[in-house]
């Protein structure tokens, strides 16, 4: 993940197309007789961030993602901006969203769009400043000095062990999120391929010719789902959310395996029924993974904001 805005994830490869920051300061100009005016600093302007985004059905549902952005704008709430490396940028409000449709299918379904966001810094009350979404405090230097040398060493050793365990959990979560996103992207391609094959039901030979491509598409879905299960299994004892994602991944993989089985012994006589069954199984798998998106986002957000 490249960044997290509130609970909205952005990925550098699939979403971000530009990230522009603007900083400024206000100066008052005082005129002088027979001389150039002098400037007096009044205060700093609010930081502003403009983000260019690209959405395509190969890796997301463009209309759903656009709706999420509109919902965030209409909520009028400040959201924390945190980059994937943990760099906290501050609190921002979403002031503008613009979108341009780039591609649709024959029925008008949106396939690709480009969007731009404008974020303005939100400083809140100076007497009660808004804190970063998560801060993992270290042992204060003064407190460390008060501990005996041997106890300090033990504390440091335990801390190092805990940090190593936490890093391992974060790495596993990142892997799980990557595999889940790959599976979702691949299943959209497979569903589209199945719909194309269904459109050829009047020409069984042409529909049969799509079988090899469908088999390849389903392998692209099955591979990340197969890798997803053991990674999630290692997290279930520590993170309850991982168990629900694991169930979704296992269910989706089972549906994909059934879809793959539909292509066994396929022929001109049964091609229509087999492809219809395959399409239904792929749609079921897509629905299961879609339902797991909130849990996946929650885990990813926890890693970025260092809550884990």
PDB file of C-alpha atoms in Angstrom, residues 60-178:
ATOM      1  CA  UNK A  60     -10.929  -2.490  -8.945  1.00  0.00           C
ATOM      2  CA  UNK A  61     -14.549  -1.470  -9.399  1.00  0.00           C
ATOM      3  CA  UNK A  62     -14.208   2.143 -10.670  1.00  0.00           C
ATOM      4  CA  UNK A  63     -17.756   3.173  -9.761  1.00  0.00           C
ATOM      5  CA  UNK A  64     -17.477   1.751  -6.245  1.00  0.00           C
ATOM      6  CA  UNK A  65     -14.127   3.488  -5.652  1.00  0.00           C
ATOM      7  CA  UNK A  66     -15.519   6.799  -6.908  1.00  0.00           C
ATOM      8  CA  UNK A  67     -18.502   6.392  -4.582  1.00  0.00           C
ATOM      9  CA  UNK A  68     -16.137   5.890  -1.634  1.00  0.00           C
ATOM     10  CA  UNK A  69     -14.401   9.166  -2.441  1.00  0.00           C
ATOM     11  CA  UNK A  70     -17.707  11.028  -2.782  1.00  0.00           C
ATOM     12  CA  UNK A  71     -18.876   9.581   0.523  1.00  0.00           C
ATOM     13  CA  UNK A  72     -15.651  10.715   2.211  1.00  0.00           C
ATOM     14  CA  UNK A  73     -16.107  14.228   0.811  1.00  0.00           C
ATOM     15  CA  UNK A  74     -19.727  14.435   1.924  1.00  0.00           C
ATOM     16  CA  UNK A  75     -18.810  13.286   5.448  1.00  0.00           C
ATOM     17  CA  UNK A  76     -16.904  16.582   5.961  1.00  0.00           C
ATOM     18  CA  UNK A  77     -14.559  14.872   8.400  1.00  0.00           C
ATOM     19  CA  UNK A  78     -10.808  15.290   8.851  1.00  0.00           C
ATOM     20  CA  UNK A  79      -8.837  12.171   7.882  1.00  0.00           C
ATOM     21  CA  UNK A  80      -5.263  11.218   8.682  1.00  0.00           C
ATOM     22  CA  UNK A  81      -2.901  10.854   5.725  1.00  0.00           C
ATOM     23  CA  UNK A  82      -0.244   8.197   6.321  1.00  0.00           C
ATOM     24  CA  UNK A  83       2.141   6.839   3.687  1.00  0.00           C
ATOM     25  CA  UNK A  84       2.914   3.147   3.434  1.00  0.00           C
ATOM     26  CA  UNK A  85       6.302   3.649   5.102  1.00  0.00           C
ATOM     27  CA  UNK A  86       4.574   5.081   8.179  1.00  0.00           C
ATOM     28  CA  UNK A  87       5.286   8.728   7.289  1.00  0.00           C
ATOM     29  CA  UNK A  88       2.454  10.718   8.871  1.00  0.00           C
ATOM     30  CA  UNK A  89       1.494  13.732   6.735  1.00  0.00           C
ATOM     31  CA  UNK A  90      -1.184  15.189   8.990  1.00  0.00           C
ATOM     32  CA  UNK A  91      -4.957  15.552   9.071  1.00  0.00           C
ATOM     33  CA  UNK A  92      -6.771  16.651   5.926  1.00  0.00           C
ATOM     34  CA  UNK A  93     -10.285  17.281   4.665  1.00  0.00           C
ATOM     35  CA  UNK A  94     -11.345  16.228   1.187  1.00  0.00           C
ATOM     36  CA  UNK A  95     -12.569  19.411  -0.483  1.00  0.00           C
ATOM     37  CA  UNK A  96     -12.845  18.497  -4.174  1.00  0.00           C
ATOM     38  CA  UNK A  97     -13.312  15.345  -6.245  1.00  0.00           C
ATOM     39  CA  UNK A  98     -13.386  15.376 -10.036  1.00  0.00           C
ATOM     40  CA  UNK A  99     -13.651  12.355 -12.318  1.00  0.00           C
ATOM     41  CA  UNK A 100     -13.327  11.759 -16.056  1.00  0.00           C
ATOM     42  CA  UNK A 101     -14.681   8.605 -17.674  1.00  0.00           C
ATOM     43  CA  UNK A 102     -12.068   7.128 -20.007  1.00  0.00           C
ATOM     44  CA  UNK A 103     -13.671   3.878 -21.147  1.00  0.00           C
ATOM     45  CA  UNK A 104     -17.045   2.116 -21.002  1.00  0.00           C
ATOM     46  CA  UNK A 105     -18.451  -1.065 -22.506  1.00  0.00           C
ATOM     47  CA  UNK A 106     -21.294  -1.170 -25.026  1.00  0.00           C
ATOM     48  CA  UNK A 107     -23.885  -1.101 -22.242  1.00  0.00           C
ATOM     49  CA  UNK A 108     -22.341   2.003 -20.703  1.00  0.00           C
ATOM     50  CA  UNK A 109     -20.745   0.199 -17.758  1.00  0.00           C
ATOM     51  CA  UNK A 110     -17.733   2.152 -16.561  1.00  0.00           C
ATOM     52  CA  UNK A 111     -14.455   0.349 -17.241  1.00  0.00           C
ATOM     53  CA  UNK A 112     -11.855   3.043 -16.590  1.00  0.00           C
ATOM     54  CA  UNK A 113     -11.774   6.540 -15.174  1.00  0.00           C
ATOM     55  CA  UNK A 114      -9.329   9.136 -13.959  1.00  0.00           C
ATOM     56  CA  UNK A 115      -9.994  11.154 -10.833  1.00  0.00           C
ATOM     57  CA  UNK A 116      -8.329  13.972  -8.963  1.00  0.00           C
ATOM     58  CA  UNK A 117      -8.625  14.871  -5.290  1.00  0.00           C
ATOM     59  CA  UNK A 118      -7.844  18.046  -3.423  1.00  0.00           C
ATOM     60  CA  UNK A 119      -6.984  17.748   0.257  1.00  0.00           C
ATOM     61  CA  UNK A 120      -6.579  20.728   2.608  1.00  0.00           C
ATOM     62  CA  UNK A 121      -4.807  20.595   5.924  1.00  0.00           C
ATOM     63  CA  UNK A 122      -7.003  20.505   9.022  1.00  0.00           C
ATOM     64  CA  UNK A 123      -5.315  21.946  12.109  1.00  0.00           C
ATOM     65  CA  UNK A 124      -8.257  21.857  14.530  1.00  0.00           C
ATOM     66  CA  UNK A 125      -7.938  23.423  17.974  1.00  0.00           C
ATOM     67  CA  UNK A 126      -4.403  24.555  18.829  1.00  0.00           C
ATOM     68  CA  UNK A 127      -5.083  23.938  22.519  1.00  0.00           C
ATOM     69  CA  UNK A 128      -6.101  20.367  21.769  1.00  0.00           C
ATOM     70  CA  UNK A 129      -4.086  19.328  18.684  1.00  0.00           C
ATOM     71  CA  UNK A 130      -5.041  16.286  16.672  1.00  0.00           C
ATOM     72  CA  UNK A 131      -2.582  13.462  17.209  1.00  0.00           C
ATOM     73  CA  UNK A 132      -1.278  10.953  14.649  1.00  0.00           C
ATOM     74  CA  UNK A 133      -3.567   7.921  14.297  1.00  0.00           C
ATOM     75  CA  UNK A 134      -1.127   5.688  16.184  1.00  0.00           C
ATOM     76  CA  UNK A 135       2.160   6.213  17.992  1.00  0.00           C
ATOM     77  CA  UNK A 136       4.208   3.415  19.504  1.00  0.00           C
ATOM     78  CA  UNK A 137       6.195   5.119  22.271  1.00  0.00           C
ATOM     79  CA  UNK A 138       9.688   4.001  23.085  1.00  0.00           C
ATOM     80  CA  UNK A 139      11.130   3.740  26.576  1.00  0.00           C
ATOM     81  CA  UNK A 140      11.918   7.319  27.692  1.00  0.00           C
ATOM     82  CA  UNK A 141      15.698   7.952  27.903  1.00  0.00           C
ATOM     83  CA  UNK A 142      15.385   9.202  31.484  1.00  0.00           C
ATOM     84  CA  UNK A 143      13.515   6.071  32.552  1.00  0.00           C
ATOM     85  CA  UNK A 144      16.115   3.908  30.839  1.00  0.00           C
ATOM     86  CA  UNK A 145      18.908   5.596  32.823  1.00  0.00           C
ATOM     87  CA  UNK A 146      17.148   4.842  36.110  1.00  0.00           C
ATOM     88  CA  UNK A 147      17.152   1.088  35.448  1.00  0.00           C
ATOM     89  CA  UNK A 148      20.060  -1.122  36.564  1.00  0.00           C
ATOM     90  CA  UNK A 149      22.431  -2.056  33.749  1.00  0.00           C
ATOM     91  CA  UNK A 150      21.448  -5.744  33.728  1.00  0.00           C
ATOM     92  CA  UNK A 151      17.726  -4.902  33.756  1.00  0.00           C
ATOM     93  CA  UNK A 152      18.208  -2.366  31.001  1.00  0.00           C
ATOM     94  CA  UNK A 153      19.857  -5.057  28.896  1.00  0.00           C
ATOM     95  CA  UNK A 154      16.986  -7.452  29.589  1.00  0.00           C
ATOM     96  CA  UNK A 155      14.419  -4.800  28.689  1.00  0.00           C
ATOM     97  CA  UNK A 156      16.311  -4.074  25.479  1.00  0.00           C
ATOM     98  CA  UNK A 157      16.463  -7.792  24.658  1.00  0.00           C
ATOM     99  CA  UNK A 158      12.745  -8.284  25.286  1.00  0.00           C
ATOM    100  CA  UNK A 159      11.975  -5.146  23.297  1.00  0.00           C
ATOM    101  CA  UNK A 160      14.039  -6.383  20.381  1.00  0.00           C
ATOM    102  CA  UNK A 161      12.233  -9.706  20.488  1.00  0.00           C
ATOM    103  CA  UNK A 162       8.829  -8.051  20.534  1.00  0.00           C
ATOM    104  CA  UNK A 163       9.849  -5.708  17.702  1.00  0.00           C
ATOM    105  CA  UNK A 164      10.984  -8.697  15.646  1.00  0.00           C
ATOM    106  CA  UNK A 165       7.711 -10.505  16.244  1.00  0.00           C
ATOM    107  CA  UNK A 166       5.731  -7.386  15.346  1.00  0.00           C
ATOM    108  CA  UNK A 167       7.725  -6.961  12.132  1.00  0.00           C
ATOM    109  CA  UNK A 168       7.043 -10.587  11.212  1.00  0.00           C
ATOM    110  CA  UNK A 169       3.311 -10.052  11.729  1.00  0.00           C
ATOM    111  CA  UNK A 170       3.392  -6.865   9.639  1.00  0.00           C
ATOM    112  CA  UNK A 171       5.242  -8.672   6.841  1.00  0.00           C
ATOM    113  CA  UNK A 172       2.671 -11.467   6.856  1.00  0.00           C
ATOM    114  CA  UNK A 173      -0.166  -8.960   6.750  1.00  0.00           C
ATOM    115  CA  UNK A 174       1.435  -7.151   3.810  1.00  0.00           C
ATOM    116  CA  UNK A 175       1.781 -10.478   1.997  1.00  0.00           C
ATOM    117  CA  UNK A 176      -1.820 -11.398   2.743  1.00  0.00           C
ATOM    118  CA  UNK A 177      -3.106  -8.033   1.488  1.00  0.00           C
ATOM    119  CA  UNK A 178      -0.991  -8.377  -1.671  1.00  0.00           C
TER     120      UNK A 178
END
